[in-house]
Amino acid sequence: MFKRKVWLNRIFAASLAGVLMTPATAVYAAPDNNVNNESNIDPEGESGQSTPGSDTGGSTITPPAGDDDQTQNPGSGETTTPPAEDPETPDPPVPEEPDVPTPEEPEPDEPLPEQPEETPETPEEEEPEETPGEDETPEEEETPETDSETITNPQAGTNQGLISQQQIIIPPMIEDTFRFVTVEKDYAVAREALDIYSAKIGEEMETEDGENAEEEPQEDPIVVGEIEKDGLCYVLKQEEGSEWVYIESGVVRGFVKAEDLLMDEEADNFVTEKGETNLHVAQALVDPIDNPALTYTRTTIRQTVIDKVYAISTASELNIREGKNTDSRIVGTLAKDGLCYILADSDQDWVYVESEDVRGFVKKEYLLQGEEASKKVEETGEEQFALATQLIEPEENAACYYTITSVKEGMIASAIRTSMLEFAQQFLGNPYVWGGTSLTNGADCSGFVQSIYAQFGYSLPRTSREQALYGTQIPVEDAAPGDLIFYAKNGTVYHVVMYMGDGQIIQAGSRKTGINISTVDTEHAVWATRVISDADSENIKLVNAKADQTTSEYTTATADQIGDLLGNFKLTAYCNCSLCSGQWAGGPTASGTMPVQGRTVAMGGIPFGTKLVINGQLFTVEDRGTPYGHVDIFMNDHNECNEFGVGYANVFLAK
């Protein structure tokens, strides 16, 4: 039973800048194939041992005797790790680069077995495979015995054969990406009368998903609203290096120049002096649903989650339409006795409803509403009702944002992933080091992704072949930013990259390229894996398990536990009394834990289980009730809450 005041209905939240600080829950599969057979040999510069002095503690994998994935000094008998720079041994011949640029093939630092018919006679042969676009290629190892497999399986030793032995599934859609999230107010005041534009003028547009809006045909910016001098607006996004700010004022959303606004402390003081409700807001010049800037971010200072108002279909099959007429496109259907929720226009002939992710208009005469509908839901159980069948994606549905409210809390699913990718890009240009796991001093492909994931609380195996079996295996084309994509040759995984979206990847590529951004090598990409959790429902068990182990009040964060700064957030306090928690007084938090002073905080927009550092103390997000940017800290006693009052502090992610 959820306890928080407003955010009580089926909560699905994700961070705007936060990350889940709990280990990924994934199950190892161990199919009898080359991925598993070769898991102790790291084909992409992965010796299976962490380099001394590396910044992560990856598991140690010892190569078997006879492996040639380390360089042996002639005459010395000593085995050493190749340096990041060019080795002393001469480079193998490199074919000329083709005229047409192609993604550089990553360096296979772990030897790849040849196909059965090309098996070398002895493992001591040192004829390196020539790979276009690489400055060096490690020595090949002896091919495993595959005679029996070759006889029974004609695809043995091929990527198709490798893929056929995996349990690759189509992943569920990342939920609720189209819904809005309520955030803390960031005041701004117009210095003079201003036009609000649908786009930045003279700058490239980029969506909150990081995609360049100029990839699609863009109309010239239009004026979508006007705000008078001393008018109030709220900053939703301010990008470094841009002179434009994305704001919201009333129902108007769009761009104004930062220099034309009072902001930060100056704006806060102005609003405090004049009174927020006494200030004018912008006037819309276009219908909000027709505003091209409406969804530049899916954040708002307005209420986004509303109480459920039930309605039940009485038609044999009820059409949910894009407009208020029978000529409008059908975006979904609802079976007889199916359940929907009324979001707007309940007293009109056409009622605006939501059912699962289908949003649109239905004829009022085909709905059972009011007390009758509520009673039927109470008697039957809400979860027993069928929901709508979606025919049109929400983003393609013109009626999707008729209102930004919903019975579900919105989530920005890319938040954890975006944060991870932004962190990874700090290390572009750093060296590729065979067997390394240091983001600064050098890492190989699997060491790189292992170290990135470790910074966000996810534990990955050490080698690319082991990582290829970790998490949920999904088709390459279904990869989302932050997912891992694996490359294979001749039926053996040899490389791992992190997907960035739009066909791009970030990787520790080779000694020549170091850590770089490239494009997906579709010729060798065999599957992707998903480790990052996208929904609170997947995190609650982990949160509860960790909560059961925590009993002490207030834990001081060590210096190495302080991660990225989220911002200077508003702080308040609440307790489990009826004044603070209403009908949920005395009950569990929205995540299902019992709140504990010194551990539990509430905030929307980031996943349950996210650990924060506030004033040097460690806290865990276990509850809801305040928007992103406003942390509500649990106290045992209401008097303590009153004494705490209202404050502000820098809030950091905990590592």
Short mmCIF file of N, CA and C in Angstrom, two decimals, residues 26-29 35-36 38-44 46 48 56 58-59 61 110 166 436-437 443-454 458-474 483-487 493-498 526-531:
data_model
loop_
_atom_site.label_atom_id
_atom_site.label_comp_id
_atom_site.label_asym_id
_atom_site.label_seq_id
_atom_site.Cartn_x
_atom_site.Cartn_y
_atom_site.Cartn_z
N ALA A 26 20.82 -10.32 -12.71
CA ALA A 26 20.80 -11.04 -13.97
C ALA A 26 21.28 -12.44 -13.71
N VAL A 27 20.86 -13.33 -14.54
CA VAL A 27 21.17 -14.74 -14.34
C VAL A 27 22.09 -15.20 -15.46
N TYR A 28 23.16 -15.88 -15.09
CA TYR A 28 24.07 -16.43 -16.08
C TYR A 28 23.43 -17.60 -16.78
N ALA A 29 23.50 -17.61 -18.09
CA ALA A 29 23.19 -18.81 -18.84
C ALA A 29 24.52 -19.39 -19.28
N VAL A 35 30.95 -19.08 -26.91
CA VAL A 35 30.98 -17.99 -25.94
C VAL A 35 31.42 -18.53 -24.60
N ASN A 36 30.79 -19.63 -24.18
CA ASN A 36 31.12 -20.20 -22.88
C ASN A 36 32.47 -20.88 -22.89
N GLU A 38 35.07 -20.22 -24.48
CA GLU A 38 36.22 -19.33 -24.54
C GLU A 38 36.13 -18.21 -23.51
N SER A 39 35.28 -18.36 -22.50
CA SER A 39 35.03 -17.25 -21.58
C SER A 39 36.23 -16.88 -20.74
N ASN A 40 37.25 -17.75 -20.72
CA ASN A 40 38.43 -17.39 -19.96
C ASN A 40 39.50 -16.73 -20.82
N ILE A 41 39.16 -16.46 -22.07
CA ILE A 41 40.10 -15.79 -22.96
C ILE A 41 39.42 -14.54 -23.47
N ASP A 42 40.03 -13.39 -23.26
CA ASP A 42 39.37 -12.14 -23.62
C ASP A 42 39.83 -11.68 -24.99
N PRO A 43 38.96 -11.80 -26.00
CA PRO A 43 39.39 -11.59 -27.38
C PRO A 43 39.63 -10.16 -27.75
N GLU A 44 39.24 -9.21 -26.92
CA GLU A 44 39.36 -7.83 -27.37
C GLU A 44 40.33 -7.08 -26.50
N GLU A 46 41.58 -8.44 -23.67
CA GLU A 46 41.20 -8.72 -22.31
C GLU A 46 41.94 -9.96 -21.84
N GLY A 48 41.93 -11.10 -19.05
CA GLY A 48 41.19 -11.76 -17.99
C GLY A 48 41.74 -11.41 -16.64
N THR A 56 39.25 -0.43 -11.12
CA THR A 56 38.16 -1.29 -10.69
C THR A 56 38.71 -2.64 -10.33
N GLY A 58 37.93 -5.90 -11.14
CA GLY A 58 37.27 -6.95 -11.90
C GLY A 58 37.73 -8.31 -11.44
N SER A 59 36.90 -9.32 -11.69
CA SER A 59 37.26 -10.67 -11.30
C SER A 59 38.45 -11.13 -12.10
N ILE A 61 40.56 -13.66 -14.18
CA ILE A 61 40.39 -14.82 -15.05
C ILE A 61 41.77 -15.22 -15.54
N GLU A 110 42.23 -10.80 -27.76
CA GLU A 110 42.22 -12.23 -27.45
C GLU A 110 42.15 -12.99 -28.76
N GLN A 166 21.64 -19.05 -28.63
CA GLN A 166 21.36 -18.10 -27.55
C GLN A 166 19.86 -17.99 -27.30
N GLY A 436 43.58 -3.99 -19.53
CA GLY A 436 43.38 -2.89 -18.58
C GLY A 436 41.93 -2.64 -18.23
N THR A 437 41.73 -2.04 -17.05
CA THR A 437 40.39 -1.66 -16.62
C THR A 437 40.34 -0.22 -16.12
N ALA A 443 42.19 0.96 -20.81
CA ALA A 443 41.32 -0.21 -20.65
C ALA A 443 41.12 -0.86 -22.01
N ASP A 444 40.81 -2.16 -21.97
CA ASP A 444 40.39 -2.82 -23.20
C ASP A 444 38.87 -2.75 -23.27
N CYS A 445 38.27 -3.40 -24.26
CA CYS A 445 36.84 -3.18 -24.52
C CYS A 445 35.97 -3.58 -23.33
N SER A 446 36.19 -4.78 -22.79
CA SER A 446 35.33 -5.22 -21.68
C SER A 446 35.71 -4.54 -20.38
N GLY A 447 37.00 -4.21 -20.23
CA GLY A 447 37.41 -3.47 -19.04
C GLY A 447 36.78 -2.09 -19.01
N PHE A 448 36.63 -1.49 -20.20
CA PHE A 448 36.01 -0.16 -20.29
C PHE A 448 34.55 -0.20 -19.85
N VAL A 449 33.75 -1.11 -20.43
CA VAL A 449 32.33 -1.14 -20.07
C VAL A 449 32.14 -1.63 -18.63
N GLN A 450 33.01 -2.54 -18.18
CA GLN A 450 32.91 -3.02 -16.80
C GLN A 450 33.12 -1.86 -15.83
N SER A 451 34.10 -1.00 -16.11
CA SER A 451 34.40 0.12 -15.22
C SER A 451 33.33 1.19 -15.27
N ILE A 452 32.76 1.44 -16.46
CA ILE A 452 31.66 2.42 -16.57
C ILE A 452 30.46 1.94 -15.76
N TYR A 453 30.07 0.69 -15.97
CA TYR A 453 28.92 0.15 -15.25
C TYR A 453 29.17 0.13 -13.75
N ALA A 454 30.41 -0.16 -13.33
CA ALA A 454 30.72 -0.22 -11.90
C ALA A 454 30.51 1.13 -11.23
N TYR A 458 26.59 -1.28 -11.07
CA TYR A 458 26.32 -2.54 -11.75
C TYR A 458 27.60 -3.36 -11.84
N SER A 459 27.54 -4.62 -11.45
CA SER A 459 28.69 -5.51 -11.51
C SER A 459 28.61 -6.36 -12.77
N LEU A 460 29.62 -6.26 -13.62
CA LEU A 460 29.70 -7.06 -14.84
C LEU A 460 30.88 -8.03 -14.74
N PRO A 461 30.80 -9.17 -15.43
CA PRO A 461 31.96 -10.05 -15.51
C PRO A 461 33.12 -9.34 -16.23
N ARG A 462 34.29 -9.98 -16.23
CA ARG A 462 35.49 -9.32 -16.72
C ARG A 462 35.64 -9.33 -18.24
N THR A 463 35.29 -10.42 -18.91
CA THR A 463 35.59 -10.51 -20.34
C THR A 463 34.35 -10.33 -21.19
N SER A 464 34.58 -10.00 -22.46
CA SER A 464 33.44 -9.76 -23.35
C SER A 464 32.63 -11.03 -23.56
N ARG A 465 33.28 -12.20 -23.57
CA ARG A 465 32.53 -13.44 -23.78
C ARG A 465 31.65 -13.75 -22.57
N GLU A 466 32.15 -13.44 -21.38
CA GLU A 466 31.31 -13.62 -20.19
C GLU A 466 30.19 -12.58 -20.16
N GLN A 467 30.53 -11.34 -20.48
CA GLN A 467 29.53 -10.27 -20.48
C GLN A 467 28.42 -10.55 -21.48
N ALA A 468 28.75 -11.23 -22.56
CA ALA A 468 27.75 -11.53 -23.59
C ALA A 468 26.64 -12.43 -23.08
N LEU A 469 26.88 -13.11 -21.96
CA LEU A 469 25.88 -14.01 -21.37
C LEU A 469 25.24 -13.40 -20.12
N TYR A 470 25.53 -12.15 -19.84
CA TYR A 470 25.07 -11.51 -18.61
C TYR A 470 23.93 -10.55 -18.94
N GLY A 471 22.89 -10.56 -18.15
CA GLY A 471 21.74 -9.71 -18.42
C GLY A 471 20.79 -10.39 -19.37
N THR A 472 19.96 -9.61 -20.02
CA THR A 472 18.96 -10.13 -20.96
C THR A 472 19.47 -9.94 -22.38
N GLN A 473 19.57 -11.04 -23.13
CA GLN A 473 20.01 -10.96 -24.51
C GLN A 473 18.86 -10.51 -25.40
N ILE A 474 19.12 -9.48 -26.19
CA ILE A 474 18.08 -8.90 -27.05
C ILE A 474 18.66 -8.69 -28.45
N ASP A 483 22.79 0.09 -23.47
CA ASP A 483 22.88 -1.36 -23.64
C ASP A 483 24.23 -1.72 -24.26
N LEU A 484 24.62 -2.96 -24.09
CA LEU A 484 25.88 -3.45 -24.63
C LEU A 484 25.63 -4.26 -25.91
N ILE A 485 26.47 -4.08 -26.92
CA ILE A 485 26.38 -4.82 -28.17
C ILE A 485 27.67 -5.63 -28.34
N PHE A 486 27.52 -6.88 -28.79
CA PHE A 486 28.66 -7.78 -28.89
C PHE A 486 28.93 -8.13 -30.35
N TYR A 487 30.23 -8.19 -30.68
CA TYR A 487 30.67 -8.56 -32.01
C TYR A 487 31.28 -9.96 -31.96
N VAL A 493 32.55 -14.66 -29.85
CA VAL A 493 32.47 -13.27 -29.42
C VAL A 493 33.88 -12.74 -29.16
N TYR A 494 34.16 -11.52 -29.68
CA TYR A 494 35.51 -10.97 -29.49
C TYR A 494 35.51 -9.51 -29.07
N HIS A 495 34.35 -8.84 -29.01
CA HIS A 495 34.38 -7.40 -28.72
C HIS A 495 33.04 -6.96 -28.13
N VAL A 496 33.07 -5.94 -27.28
CA VAL A 496 31.86 -5.38 -26.69
C VAL A 496 31.93 -3.86 -26.79
N VAL A 497 30.79 -3.25 -27.09
CA VAL A 497 30.69 -1.80 -27.18
C VAL A 497 29.44 -1.36 -26.41
N MET A 498 29.37 -0.07 -26.11
CA MET A 498 28.19 0.48 -25.45
C MET A 498 27.42 1.33 -26.47
N VAL A 526 26.23 -9.39 -33.14
CA VAL A 526 25.40 -10.60 -33.07
C VAL A 526 24.20 -10.45 -32.14
N TRP A 527 24.37 -9.77 -31.03
CA TRP A 527 23.23 -9.48 -30.14
C TRP A 527 23.63 -8.38 -29.17
N ALA A 528 22.66 -7.89 -28.45
CA ALA A 528 22.88 -6.90 -27.39
C ALA A 528 22.43 -7.50 -26.07
N THR A 529 22.88 -6.90 -24.96
CA THR A 529 22.38 -7.31 -23.65
C THR A 529 21.87 -6.09 -22.90
N ARG A 530 20.84 -6.30 -22.13
CA ARG A 530 20.25 -5.22 -21.31
C ARG A 530 20.44 -5.56 -19.85
N VAL A 531 21.13 -4.68 -19.16
CA VAL A 531 21.40 -4.86 -17.73
C VAL A 531 20.69 -3.79 -16.91
#
